[in-house]
Short mmCIF file of C-alpha atoms in Angstrom, two decimals:
data_model
loop_
_atom_site.label_atom_id
_atom_site.label_comp_id
_atom_site.label_asym_id
_atom_site.label_seq_id
_atom_site.Cartn_x
_atom_site.Cartn_y
_atom_site.Cartn_z
CA UNK C 1 25.39 37.25 -5.34
CA UNK C 2 24.16 37.89 -1.80
CA UNK C 3 20.58 36.85 -1.35
CA UNK C 4 17.28 37.65 0.34
CA UNK C 5 17.57 34.24 1.89
CA UNK C 6 14.65 33.14 -0.24
CA UNK C 7 15.15 30.08 -2.39
CA UNK C 8 12.67 27.93 -4.26
CA UNK C 9 12.95 24.88 -6.47
CA UNK C 10 11.56 23.99 -9.87
CA UNK C 11 11.56 20.70 -11.76
CA UNK C 12 12.32 21.09 -15.49
CA UNK C 13 9.44 19.61 -17.50
CA UNK C 14 9.53 18.30 -21.06
CA UNK C 15 7.65 21.36 -22.31
CA UNK C 16 10.50 23.61 -21.09
CA UNK C 17 13.02 21.99 -23.43
CA UNK C 18 13.79 22.66 -27.08
CA UNK C 19 15.37 20.67 -29.90
CA UNK C 20 18.85 21.28 -28.43
CA UNK C 21 17.57 19.08 -25.56
CA UNK C 22 18.04 21.83 -23.02
CA UNK C 23 15.76 24.41 -21.40
CA UNK C 24 14.78 26.97 -24.05
CA UNK C 25 16.47 30.31 -23.36
CA UNK C 26 13.18 32.24 -23.08
CA UNK C 27 11.91 29.84 -20.45
CA UNK C 28 14.44 31.09 -17.89
CA UNK C 29 12.34 34.26 -17.76
CA UNK C 30 9.32 32.12 -16.87
CA UNK C 31 11.42 30.44 -14.20
CA UNK C 32 12.48 33.86 -12.86
CA UNK C 33 8.88 35.03 -12.75
CA UNK C 34 7.69 31.86 -11.04
CA UNK C 35 10.36 32.41 -8.36
CA UNK C 36 9.27 36.05 -8.07
CA UNK C 37 5.65 34.97 -7.56
CA UNK C 38 6.66 32.50 -4.87
CA UNK C 39 8.87 35.09 -3.23
CA UNK C 40 5.97 37.54 -2.94
CA UNK C 41 3.62 34.79 -1.79
CA UNK C 42 6.23 33.91 0.86
CA UNK C 43 6.20 37.56 1.97
CA UNK C 44 2.46 37.36 2.30
CA UNK C 45 1.00 38.90 -0.86
CA UNK C 46 0.33 37.79 -4.37
CA UNK C 47 -0.06 39.48 -7.75
CA UNK C 48 -3.79 38.85 -7.26
CA UNK C 49 -3.81 41.37 -4.44
CA UNK C 50 -1.86 43.91 -6.46
CA UNK C 51 -4.51 43.55 -9.07
CA UNK C 52 -7.40 44.03 -6.64
CA UNK C 53 -5.77 47.33 -5.54
CA UNK C 54 -5.84 48.50 -9.14
CA UNK C 55 -2.13 47.93 -9.68
CA UNK C 56 -0.02 45.99 -12.17
CA UNK C 57 3.61 45.17 -11.76
CA UNK C 58 4.97 45.28 -15.31
CA UNK C 59 8.59 44.56 -16.15
CA UNK C 60 10.69 47.37 -17.59
CA UNK C 61 13.88 45.37 -18.05
CA UNK C 62 14.86 41.72 -18.10
CA UNK C 63 18.28 40.13 -18.46
CA UNK C 64 19.73 36.64 -18.35
CA UNK C 65 23.26 35.29 -18.64
CA UNK C 66 23.38 31.60 -19.61
CA UNK C 67 26.24 29.62 -18.14
CA UNK C 68 25.46 25.94 -18.57
CA UNK C 69 22.40 24.36 -20.18
CA UNK C 70 19.86 22.75 -17.84
CA UNK C 71 18.16 19.57 -19.05
CA UNK C 72 14.86 17.77 -18.68
CA UNK C 73 14.06 16.49 -15.18
CA UNK C 74 16.70 18.64 -13.48
CA UNK C 75 15.57 19.89 -10.07
CA UNK C 76 16.57 23.55 -10.20
CA UNK C 77 17.19 25.77 -7.19
CA UNK C 78 16.36 29.46 -7.69
CA UNK C 79 17.75 32.15 -5.38
CA UNK C 80 16.14 35.57 -5.21
CA UNK C 81 17.87 38.81 -4.19
CA UNK C 82 16.27 42.26 -3.76
CA UNK C 83 18.26 45.14 -5.29
CA UNK C 84 17.68 48.77 -6.11
CA UNK C 85 14.48 49.09 -4.13
CA UNK C 86 12.97 52.44 -5.08
CA UNK C 87 9.68 54.19 -4.42
CA UNK C 88 8.10 52.89 -7.62
CA UNK C 89 10.34 50.06 -8.79
CA UNK C 90 12.42 47.14 -7.64
CA UNK C 91 15.12 44.98 -9.20
CA UNK C 92 15.04 41.30 -8.37
CA UNK C 93 18.09 39.20 -9.13
CA UNK C 94 17.88 35.46 -9.71
CA UNK C 95 20.39 32.64 -9.75
CA UNK C 96 19.42 29.24 -11.14
CA UNK C 97 21.44 26.41 -9.63
CA UNK C 98 21.55 22.63 -9.74
CA UNK C 99 19.94 20.57 -6.99
CA UNK C 100 23.21 20.39 -5.06
CA UNK C 101 23.99 24.05 -5.82
CA UNK C 102 27.32 23.06 -7.38
CA UNK C 103 26.41 24.27 -10.87
CA UNK C 104 25.10 27.68 -11.90
CA UNK C 105 22.90 27.33 -14.98
CA UNK C 106 21.94 30.96 -15.34
CA UNK C 107 21.65 34.26 -13.53
CA UNK C 108 19.75 37.42 -14.33
CA UNK C 109 17.32 40.01 -13.18
CA UNK C 110 14.06 41.75 -13.82
CA UNK C 111 13.18 45.34 -12.97
CA UNK C 112 9.48 45.77 -12.26
CA UNK C 113 7.57 48.96 -11.65
CA UNK C 114 4.26 49.47 -9.87
CA UNK C 115 1.70 50.86 -12.29
CA UNK C 116 -1.86 52.07 -12.12
CA UNK C 117 -4.00 49.65 -14.14
CA UNK C 118 -6.24 52.41 -15.49
CA UNK C 119 -3.71 55.06 -16.45
CA UNK C 120 -0.71 52.79 -17.01
CA UNK C 121 1.43 55.37 -15.12
CA UNK C 122 4.11 54.40 -12.65
CA UNK C 123 2.94 54.73 -9.08
CA UNK C 124 4.30 54.11 -5.57
CA UNK C 125 4.78 50.53 -4.42
CA UNK C 126 2.27 49.98 -1.57
CA UNK C 127 3.83 50.71 1.83
CA UNK C 128 3.26 47.21 3.28
CA UNK C 129 5.18 45.69 0.38
CA UNK C 130 7.99 48.23 0.64
CA UNK C 131 8.30 47.53 4.35
CA UNK C 132 8.70 43.82 3.75
CA UNK C 133 11.18 44.28 0.91
CA UNK C 134 13.39 46.90 2.60
CA UNK C 135 15.07 44.62 5.19
CA UNK C 136 15.82 42.10 2.42
CA UNK C 137 17.23 44.71 0.08
CA UNK C 138 20.99 44.99 -0.48
CA UNK V 1 -11.81 16.37 -44.38
CA UNK V 2 -13.74 18.81 -46.57
CA UNK V 3 -12.76 22.36 -45.91
CA UNK V 4 -13.97 25.94 -45.62
CA UNK V 5 -11.50 26.66 -48.38
CA UNK V 6 -9.44 28.59 -45.85
CA UNK V 7 -5.83 27.60 -45.50
CA UNK V 8 -2.96 29.38 -43.80
CA UNK V 9 0.71 28.60 -43.28
CA UNK V 10 2.98 28.63 -40.25
CA UNK V 11 6.74 28.24 -39.99
CA UNK V 12 7.84 26.04 -37.05
CA UNK V 13 10.19 28.04 -34.82
CA UNK V 14 12.81 26.71 -32.43
CA UNK V 15 10.64 27.59 -29.43
CA UNK V 16 7.91 25.20 -30.70
CA UNK V 17 10.18 22.17 -30.43
CA UNK V 18 10.99 19.94 -27.47
CA UNK V 19 13.82 17.61 -26.56
CA UNK V 20 12.44 14.95 -28.95
CA UNK V 21 13.41 17.49 -31.65
CA UNK V 22 9.84 17.76 -32.86
CA UNK V 23 6.98 20.20 -32.26
CA UNK V 24 5.77 19.76 -28.66
CA UNK V 25 2.33 18.14 -28.61
CA UNK V 26 0.66 21.02 -26.75
CA UNK V 27 1.88 23.49 -29.36
CA UNK V 28 -0.46 22.04 -32.01
CA UNK V 29 -3.25 23.67 -30.02
CA UNK V 30 -1.47 27.01 -30.37
CA UNK V 31 -1.15 26.33 -34.09
CA UNK V 32 -4.88 25.51 -34.28
CA UNK V 33 -5.76 28.72 -32.45
CA UNK V 34 -3.49 30.82 -34.64
CA UNK V 35 -5.25 29.38 -37.71
CA UNK V 36 -8.61 30.09 -36.07
CA UNK V 37 -7.59 33.72 -35.45
CA UNK V 38 -6.47 34.13 -39.06
CA UNK V 39 -9.65 32.47 -40.29
CA UNK V 40 -11.82 34.96 -38.39
CA UNK V 41 -9.62 37.86 -39.48
CA UNK V 42 -10.04 36.62 -43.07
CA UNK V 43 -13.83 36.67 -42.53
CA UNK V 44 -13.53 40.26 -41.37
CA UNK V 45 -13.57 40.19 -37.58
CA UNK V 46 -11.11 39.52 -34.82
CA UNK V 47 -11.26 38.38 -31.22
CA UNK V 48 -10.64 42.04 -30.37
CA UNK V 49 -14.09 42.88 -31.71
CA UNK V 50 -15.72 40.04 -29.84
CA UNK V 51 -14.18 41.47 -26.74
CA UNK V 52 -15.40 45.00 -27.40
CA UNK V 53 -18.96 43.58 -27.67
CA UNK V 54 -18.58 42.10 -24.20
CA UNK V 55 -18.06 38.56 -25.49
CA UNK V 56 -15.42 35.89 -25.04
CA UNK V 57 -15.07 32.82 -27.16
CA UNK V 58 -13.83 30.15 -24.73
CA UNK V 59 -13.06 26.60 -25.79
CA UNK V 60 -15.19 23.81 -24.32
CA UNK V 61 -13.39 20.93 -26.04
CA UNK V 62 -10.09 20.43 -27.82
CA UNK V 63 -8.73 17.33 -29.53
CA UNK V 64 -5.66 16.43 -31.57
CA UNK V 65 -4.55 13.24 -33.31
CA UNK V 66 -0.80 13.16 -33.99
CA UNK V 67 0.24 11.34 -37.14
CA UNK V 68 3.80 12.30 -37.92
CA UNK V 69 6.10 14.63 -35.98
CA UNK V 70 6.80 18.05 -37.51
CA UNK V 71 10.29 19.47 -37.09
CA UNK V 72 11.99 22.82 -36.76
CA UNK V 73 11.80 25.07 -39.81
CA UNK V 74 8.99 23.09 -41.46
CA UNK V 75 6.53 25.34 -43.31
CA UNK V 76 3.19 23.96 -42.17
CA UNK V 77 -0.09 24.34 -44.03
CA UNK V 78 -3.19 24.50 -41.86
CA UNK V 79 -6.68 23.84 -43.27
CA UNK V 80 -9.76 25.00 -41.39
CA UNK V 81 -13.24 23.46 -41.67
CA UNK V 82 -16.45 24.71 -40.02
CA UNK V 83 -18.61 21.99 -38.43
CA UNK V 84 -21.56 21.78 -36.10
CA UNK V 85 -22.43 25.44 -36.30
CA UNK V 86 -25.03 26.09 -33.60
CA UNK V 87 -26.66 29.16 -32.14
CA UNK V 88 -24.09 29.48 -29.36
CA UNK V 89 -21.17 27.29 -30.42
CA UNK V 90 -19.10 26.16 -33.34
CA UNK V 91 -16.68 23.32 -34.00
CA UNK V 92 -13.64 24.12 -36.10
CA UNK V 93 -11.62 21.27 -37.53
CA UNK V 94 -7.96 21.64 -38.43
CA UNK V 95 -5.54 19.66 -40.53
CA UNK V 96 -1.81 20.38 -40.32
CA UNK V 97 0.04 19.43 -43.51
CA UNK V 98 3.53 19.70 -44.93
CA UNK V 99 4.41 22.49 -47.37
CA UNK V 100 3.58 20.29 -50.38
CA UNK V 101 0.51 18.86 -48.60
CA UNK V 102 1.82 15.32 -49.07
CA UNK V 103 2.17 14.64 -45.33
CA UNK V 104 -0.44 15.06 -42.60
CA UNK V 105 1.26 15.90 -39.31
CA UNK V 106 -1.85 16.23 -37.18
CA UNK V 107 -5.56 16.84 -37.27
CA UNK V 108 -8.00 17.89 -34.61
CA UNK V 109 -10.68 20.31 -33.57
CA UNK V 110 -11.80 22.82 -31.02
CA UNK V 111 -15.37 23.57 -29.95
CA UNK V 112 -15.80 27.18 -28.88
CA UNK V 113 -18.83 28.81 -27.35
CA UNK V 114 -19.81 32.47 -27.31
CA UNK V 115 -19.93 33.70 -23.72
CA UNK V 116 -20.87 36.90 -21.95
CA UNK V 117 -17.72 38.34 -20.37
CA UNK V 118 -19.56 39.54 -17.26
CA UNK V 119 -21.74 36.56 -16.44
CA UNK V 120 -19.64 33.84 -18.09
CA UNK V 121 -22.88 32.35 -19.48
CA UNK V 122 -23.16 30.98 -23.01
CA UNK V 123 -24.83 33.43 -25.36
CA UNK V 124 -25.78 33.62 -29.03
CA UNK V 125 -23.00 34.04 -31.58
CA UNK V 126 -23.51 37.50 -33.15
CA UNK V 127 -25.64 37.33 -36.31
CA UNK V 128 -22.99 38.81 -38.65
CA UNK V 129 -20.57 36.10 -37.63
CA UNK V 130 -23.17 33.34 -37.98
CA UNK V 131 -24.02 34.60 -41.44
CA UNK V 132 -20.43 34.41 -42.56
CA UNK V 133 -19.86 30.97 -41.04
CA UNK V 134 -23.07 29.34 -42.32
CA UNK V 135 -22.15 29.06 -46.01
CA UNK V 136 -18.78 27.57 -45.02
CA UNK V 137 -20.32 25.07 -42.63
CA UNK V 138 -20.59 21.38 -43.56
CA UNK P 1 19.46 51.84 -33.50
CA UNK P 2 20.96 51.50 -36.97
CA UNK P 3 19.91 48.33 -38.68
CA UNK P 4 20.97 45.49 -40.97
CA UNK P 5 18.14 46.60 -43.17
CA UNK P 6 16.34 43.39 -42.28
CA UNK P 7 12.85 43.72 -40.91
CA UNK P 8 10.15 41.16 -40.43
CA UNK P 9 6.63 41.23 -39.06
CA UNK P 10 4.75 39.16 -36.51
CA UNK P 11 1.07 39.11 -35.58
CA UNK P 12 0.46 38.85 -31.81
CA UNK P 13 -1.68 35.76 -31.12
CA UNK P 14 -3.92 35.11 -28.12
CA UNK P 15 -1.42 32.61 -26.70
CA UNK P 16 1.23 35.37 -26.48
CA UNK P 17 -0.83 37.40 -24.03
CA UNK P 18 -1.16 37.15 -20.25
CA UNK P 19 -3.75 38.20 -17.70
CA UNK P 20 -2.58 41.83 -17.95
CA UNK P 21 -3.98 41.61 -21.52
CA UNK P 22 -0.60 42.35 -23.06
CA UNK P 23 2.20 40.24 -24.55
CA UNK P 24 3.86 38.31 -21.71
CA UNK P 25 7.36 39.66 -21.06
CA UNK P 26 9.10 36.34 -21.73
CA UNK P 27 7.45 36.08 -25.14
CA UNK P 28 9.51 38.99 -26.48
CA UNK P 29 12.45 36.60 -26.39
CA UNK P 30 10.48 34.21 -28.59
CA UNK P 31 9.73 37.12 -30.90
CA UNK P 32 13.43 38.04 -31.00
CA UNK P 33 14.40 34.45 -31.80
CA UNK P 34 11.77 34.14 -34.52
CA UNK P 35 13.17 37.31 -36.13
CA UNK P 36 16.69 35.88 -35.78
CA UNK P 37 15.59 32.67 -37.51
CA UNK P 38 14.01 34.63 -40.36
CA UNK P 39 17.08 36.84 -40.62
CA UNK P 40 19.35 33.82 -41.08
CA UNK P 41 16.88 32.22 -43.49
CA UNK P 42 16.92 35.50 -45.44
CA UNK P 43 20.73 35.28 -45.57
CA UNK P 44 20.41 31.79 -46.95
CA UNK P 45 20.92 29.39 -44.06
CA UNK P 46 18.85 28.00 -41.25
CA UNK P 47 19.53 26.57 -37.80
CA UNK P 48 18.86 23.18 -39.43
CA UNK P 49 22.06 23.58 -41.43
CA UNK P 50 24.02 24.61 -38.37
CA UNK P 51 22.84 21.45 -36.78
CA UNK P 52 23.79 19.23 -39.70
CA UNK P 53 27.35 20.64 -39.44
CA UNK P 54 27.48 19.53 -35.82
CA UNK P 55 26.99 23.04 -34.44
CA UNK P 56 24.56 24.67 -32.05
CA UNK P 57 24.09 28.37 -31.62
CA UNK P 58 23.28 28.76 -27.92
CA UNK P 59 22.56 32.12 -26.34
CA UNK P 60 24.99 33.41 -23.72
CA UNK P 61 23.12 36.61 -22.90
CA UNK P 62 19.66 37.99 -23.51
CA UNK P 63 18.23 41.39 -22.63
CA UNK P 64 15.00 43.25 -23.20
CA UNK P 65 13.80 46.74 -22.30
CA UNK P 66 10.01 47.07 -22.28
CA UNK P 67 8.67 50.45 -23.35
CA UNK P 68 4.98 50.04 -24.10
CA UNK P 69 2.85 46.92 -23.85
CA UNK P 70 1.80 45.27 -27.12
CA UNK P 71 -1.66 43.75 -27.28
CA UNK P 72 -3.47 40.90 -28.99
CA UNK P 73 -3.77 41.17 -32.76
CA UNK P 74 -1.10 43.87 -33.07
CA UNK P 75 0.99 43.48 -36.24
CA UNK P 76 4.51 43.96 -34.91
CA UNK P 77 7.51 45.02 -36.97
CA UNK P 78 10.86 43.64 -35.83
CA UNK P 79 14.15 45.20 -36.92
CA UNK P 80 17.39 43.25 -36.64
CA UNK P 81 20.87 44.76 -36.31
CA UNK P 82 24.22 42.90 -36.28
CA UNK P 83 26.66 44.05 -33.59
CA UNK P 84 29.90 42.83 -32.08
CA UNK P 85 30.58 40.22 -34.72
CA UNK P 86 33.44 38.11 -33.42
CA UNK P 87 35.10 34.89 -34.50
CA UNK P 88 32.89 32.74 -32.28
CA UNK P 89 29.99 34.95 -31.29
CA UNK P 90 27.61 37.60 -32.52
CA UNK P 91 25.26 40.08 -30.87
CA UNK P 92 21.95 40.68 -32.58
CA UNK P 93 19.90 43.69 -31.57
CA UNK P 94 16.14 43.81 -32.02
CA UNK P 95 13.57 46.56 -32.00
CA UNK P 96 9.87 45.72 -31.84
CA UNK P 97 7.68 48.40 -33.38
CA UNK P 98 4.03 48.95 -34.20
CA UNK P 99 2.72 48.36 -37.71
CA UNK P 100 3.27 52.02 -38.65
CA UNK P 101 6.59 52.11 -36.80
CA UNK P 102 5.41 55.04 -34.68
CA UNK P 103 5.56 53.13 -31.39
CA UNK P 104 8.47 51.18 -29.93
CA UNK P 105 7.16 48.33 -27.79
CA UNK P 106 10.50 46.85 -26.80
CA UNK P 107 14.15 46.61 -27.73
CA UNK P 108 16.84 44.20 -26.73
CA UNK P 109 19.52 41.82 -27.82
CA UNK P 110 20.83 38.31 -27.68
CA UNK P 111 24.47 37.22 -27.80
CA UNK P 112 24.85 33.80 -29.40
CA UNK P 113 27.98 31.71 -29.68
CA UNK P 114 28.78 28.93 -32.13
CA UNK P 115 29.30 25.69 -30.22
CA UNK P 116 30.31 22.15 -31.07
CA UNK P 117 27.32 19.89 -30.39
CA UNK P 118 29.45 17.07 -29.04
CA UNK P 119 31.85 18.92 -26.79
CA UNK P 120 29.69 21.97 -26.03
CA UNK P 121 32.80 24.14 -26.53
CA UNK P 122 32.71 27.46 -28.35
CA UNK P 123 33.96 27.18 -31.90
CA UNK P 124 34.43 29.44 -34.92
CA UNK P 125 31.32 30.66 -36.75
CA UNK P 126 31.45 29.04 -40.24
CA UNK P 127 33.18 31.30 -42.78
CA UNK P 128 30.19 31.56 -45.16
CA UNK P 129 28.04 32.86 -42.32
CA UNK P 130 30.71 35.30 -41.15
CA UNK P 131 31.08 36.62 -44.69
CA UNK P 132 27.37 37.33 -44.94
CA UNK P 133 27.16 38.94 -41.51
CA UNK P 134 30.25 41.15 -41.82
CA UNK P 135 28.90 43.70 -44.31
CA UNK P 136 25.75 44.05 -42.18
CA UNK P 137 27.69 44.50 -38.96
CA UNK P 138 28.00 47.89 -37.32
CA UNK Z 1 -13.39 9.03 -12.92
CA UNK Z 2 -11.80 6.32 -10.79
CA UNK Z 3 -8.14 6.97 -10.23
CA UNK Z 4 -4.70 5.44 -9.93
CA UNK Z 5 -4.63 7.01 -6.50
CA UNK Z 6 -1.96 9.37 -7.78
CA UNK Z 7 -2.59 13.05 -7.37
CA UNK Z 8 -0.27 16.01 -7.70
CA UNK Z 9 -0.68 19.75 -7.37
CA UNK Z 10 0.32 22.69 -9.54
CA UNK Z 11 0.21 26.42 -8.84
CA UNK Z 12 -1.01 28.50 -11.81
CA UNK Z 13 1.66 31.05 -12.73
CA UNK Z 14 1.18 34.34 -14.55
CA UNK Z 15 2.73 32.90 -17.71
CA UNK Z 16 -0.04 30.26 -17.89
CA UNK Z 17 -2.75 32.89 -18.28
CA UNK Z 18 -4.02 34.70 -21.36
CA UNK Z 19 -5.85 37.95 -22.01
CA UNK Z 20 -9.13 36.37 -20.85
CA UNK Z 21 -7.40 36.29 -17.41
CA UNK Z 22 -7.67 32.51 -17.22
CA UNK Z 23 -5.32 29.61 -17.97
CA UNK Z 24 -4.82 29.41 -21.75
CA UNK Z 25 -6.55 26.32 -23.15
CA UNK Z 26 -3.36 24.82 -24.62
CA UNK Z 27 -1.65 25.03 -21.23
CA UNK Z 28 -3.89 22.31 -19.80
CA UNK Z 29 -1.94 19.91 -22.00
CA UNK Z 30 1.26 21.11 -20.33
CA UNK Z 31 -0.40 20.56 -16.98
CA UNK Z 32 -1.45 17.04 -18.03
CA UNK Z 33 2.09 16.24 -19.16
CA UNK Z 34 3.64 17.61 -15.99
CA UNK Z 35 1.29 15.34 -13.97
CA UNK Z 36 2.24 12.42 -16.24
CA UNK Z 37 5.95 13.10 -15.61
CA UNK Z 38 5.40 13.21 -11.87
CA UNK Z 39 3.29 10.06 -12.02
CA UNK Z 40 6.09 8.13 -13.75
CA UNK Z 41 8.68 9.62 -11.40
CA UNK Z 42 6.48 8.47 -8.50
CA UNK Z 43 6.48 4.95 -10.01
CA UNK Z 44 10.24 5.07 -10.11
CA UNK Z 45 11.25 5.99 -13.64
CA UNK Z 46 11.51 9.15 -15.67
CA UNK Z 47 11.40 10.03 -19.35
CA UNK Z 48 15.17 10.38 -19.06
CA UNK Z 49 15.42 6.64 -18.56
CA UNK Z 50 13.12 5.92 -21.47
CA UNK Z 51 15.44 7.99 -23.56
CA UNK Z 52 18.57 6.19 -22.39
CA UNK Z 53 16.95 2.91 -23.51
CA UNK Z 54 16.49 4.34 -26.99
CA UNK Z 55 12.77 4.94 -26.54
CA UNK Z 56 10.47 7.92 -26.90
CA UNK Z 57 6.95 8.13 -25.61
CA UNK Z 58 5.15 10.26 -28.20
CA UNK Z 59 1.50 11.18 -27.91
CA UNK Z 60 -0.89 9.87 -30.55
CA UNK Z 61 -4.03 11.54 -29.20
CA UNK Z 62 -4.82 14.31 -26.76
CA UNK Z 63 -8.18 15.59 -25.56
CA UNK Z 64 -9.45 18.12 -23.05
CA UNK Z 65 -12.93 19.18 -21.94
CA UNK Z 66 -12.99 22.61 -20.29
CA UNK Z 67 -15.54 23.05 -17.54
CA UNK Z 68 -14.64 26.15 -15.59
CA UNK Z 69 -11.75 28.55 -16.16
CA UNK Z 70 -8.85 28.41 -13.70
CA UNK Z 71 -7.19 31.67 -12.76
CA UNK Z 72 -3.79 32.95 -11.74
CA UNK Z 73 -2.48 31.73 -8.40
CA UNK Z 74 -5.01 28.86 -8.16
CA UNK Z 75 -3.50 25.75 -6.55
CA UNK Z 76 -4.68 23.00 -8.88
CA UNK Z 77 -5.02 19.34 -7.95
CA UNK Z 78 -4.43 16.89 -10.80
CA UNK Z 79 -5.64 13.28 -10.62
CA UNK Z 80 -4.18 10.64 -12.91
CA UNK Z 81 -5.92 7.42 -14.01
CA UNK Z 82 -4.44 4.59 -16.11
CA UNK Z 83 -6.73 3.29 -18.86
CA UNK Z 84 -6.43 1.05 -21.90
CA UNK Z 85 -3.02 -0.31 -21.04
CA UNK Z 86 -1.80 -2.20 -24.09
CA UNK Z 87 1.47 -3.78 -25.13
CA UNK Z 88 2.68 -0.66 -26.90
CA UNK Z 89 0.44 2.15 -25.68
CA UNK Z 90 -1.34 3.55 -22.67
CA UNK Z 91 -4.11 6.06 -22.12
CA UNK Z 92 -3.76 8.36 -19.12
CA UNK Z 93 -6.79 10.30 -17.96
CA UNK Z 94 -6.49 13.54 -16.00
CA UNK Z 95 -8.82 15.59 -13.90
CA UNK Z 96 -7.88 19.14 -12.87
CA UNK Z 97 -9.57 20.22 -9.66
CA UNK Z 98 -9.51 23.18 -7.30
CA UNK Z 99 -7.47 23.08 -4.10
CA UNK Z 100 -10.45 21.80 -2.10
CA UNK Z 101 -11.51 19.47 -4.94
CA UNK Z 102 -14.95 21.08 -5.05
CA UNK Z 103 -14.55 22.43 -8.59
CA UNK Z 104 -13.54 20.55 -11.73
CA UNK Z 105 -11.72 22.90 -14.10
CA UNK Z 106 -10.99 20.41 -16.84
CA UNK Z 107 -10.64 16.75 -17.65
CA UNK Z 108 -9.02 14.93 -20.51
CA UNK Z 109 -6.56 12.32 -21.63
CA UNK Z 110 -3.50 11.56 -23.66
CA UNK Z 111 -2.69 8.31 -25.44
CA UNK Z 112 1.05 7.71 -25.64
CA UNK Z 113 2.87 4.98 -27.49
CA UNK Z 114 6.34 3.58 -26.86
CA UNK Z 115 8.51 4.22 -29.92
CA UNK Z 116 12.01 3.34 -31.02
CA UNK Z 117 14.00 6.58 -31.25
CA UNK Z 118 15.90 5.46 -34.33
CA UNK Z 119 13.16 3.95 -36.46
CA UNK Z 120 10.22 5.90 -35.02
CA UNK Z 121 8.23 2.63 -35.01
CA UNK Z 122 5.91 1.63 -32.16
CA UNK Z 123 7.52 -0.87 -29.83
CA UNK Z 124 6.63 -2.72 -26.63
CA UNK Z 125 6.48 -0.75 -23.39
CA UNK Z 126 9.35 -2.07 -21.20
CA UNK Z 127 8.20 -4.89 -18.92
CA UNK Z 128 9.11 -3.13 -15.63
CA UNK Z 129 6.92 -0.21 -16.59
CA UNK Z 130 4.04 -2.43 -17.68
CA UNK Z 131 4.24 -4.30 -14.40
CA UNK Z 132 3.94 -1.11 -12.42
CA UNK Z 133 1.10 0.26 -14.52
CA UNK Z 134 -1.00 -2.93 -14.66
CA UNK Z 135 -2.23 -2.94 -11.03
CA UNK Z 136 -3.21 0.74 -11.40
CA UNK Z 137 -5.02 0.18 -14.68
CA UNK Z 138 -8.82 0.14 -14.80
#
């Protein structure tokens, strides 16, 4: 997976684990979203600003492939890649690695679409965001 | 703990557990709130209606005492008691029991206050709700 | 989506929602897993028994397509279908519908593999489970 | 609240919020626990080590008072204080503040007890941990 160059880290907390003593499978989607939020913050805008423009950024698809279970206290590295940037939607790919990047725990993606908060209809991604995503897109 | 007479059940799912192979301590507060929601639904109104009247019902205090860990697949019984019913707030007590009610897993309470969604200020609990809670209050 | 004939329901609680006032996207995977757990319980065995045989049932893939946001208090219907039943793995498909089944909120799947708890290696699904899944498989 | 001098920060993510567009009340207990984990890591040991000594550190009580709702994207500051240090248990108090520490969102505590993983019985907190906690205790 090529990458946007953006990478963030996340420490697995006790609340992320389940009775198999590994990160619960649904929590990878929280880890993806946290990385997405940090990625946008890094680019200079947050979901809060989307919201103040009357936009949401709902997910239309989400996928994860689980390779090796991550455990409590693990310091995860999360890579973010921008794919399939379109007028109204974008696919972000994620790779969750160990601290030394020698183990891949999981990889996956979300596809999010810009939507008008009032009508719920898909709408164009604001130009400033598109312009920042385009050079990172593959 | 005397009781409102209201009791509901909840099956522990895998996602509720943590690496100690028991229900994560924070999830008892989700179990309390679920019982609270079912209690109000049983009385004939839901949080959805509160919201449509321009009210929230935020928590101002929450407490739990953990007695015995509950495990995956356990069918919990949750008892609800109404305490300290005031003009603007109410304390609900909860007891989480095993299926046969011979084990107490946890007990606790939440204090919730009626609040105006716009101003955030505490406001009177609607009369119809007060009237239904009063005979159950101890 | 054809179906195993198994269907269960789930009431959306406040804790499932996010600031967009809809069910958080990651929580659909909890809803899928809850339906999976009830499906296996309906067939006569639980994850607890898997565990006592020294097996886990980790997910290797998970996917969800989001069609319409579900809100607080909605009584969801969840259909389960058995697909791609193999010696060591099975794909379960899920469809999340409104109470009257006239709206599809989301659909998706998980692929789970039987694994030895000690070695972590994939292993054969126990024969009794295979025999119950096979007639439901499509 | 006097303090151990330990303070950590936490960025509110979308998944922490609920339909009231604030951090869900149960999630403060996850925030407390995350601060507890970082506090122990800061002192030089993690829950992982407790576990490898055959110990758990279950909660016997948890409490939170909610003062002002925290919202998405808020950078929280969490202060940790050590109270009621006993042979087998310790009370940790938490205060959740805004980035500039001019707003208190919530405060509360957990009481945790050292327990033998096999028997489940309360046991003495390991001496090295006691020795590090004692000078911070008030």
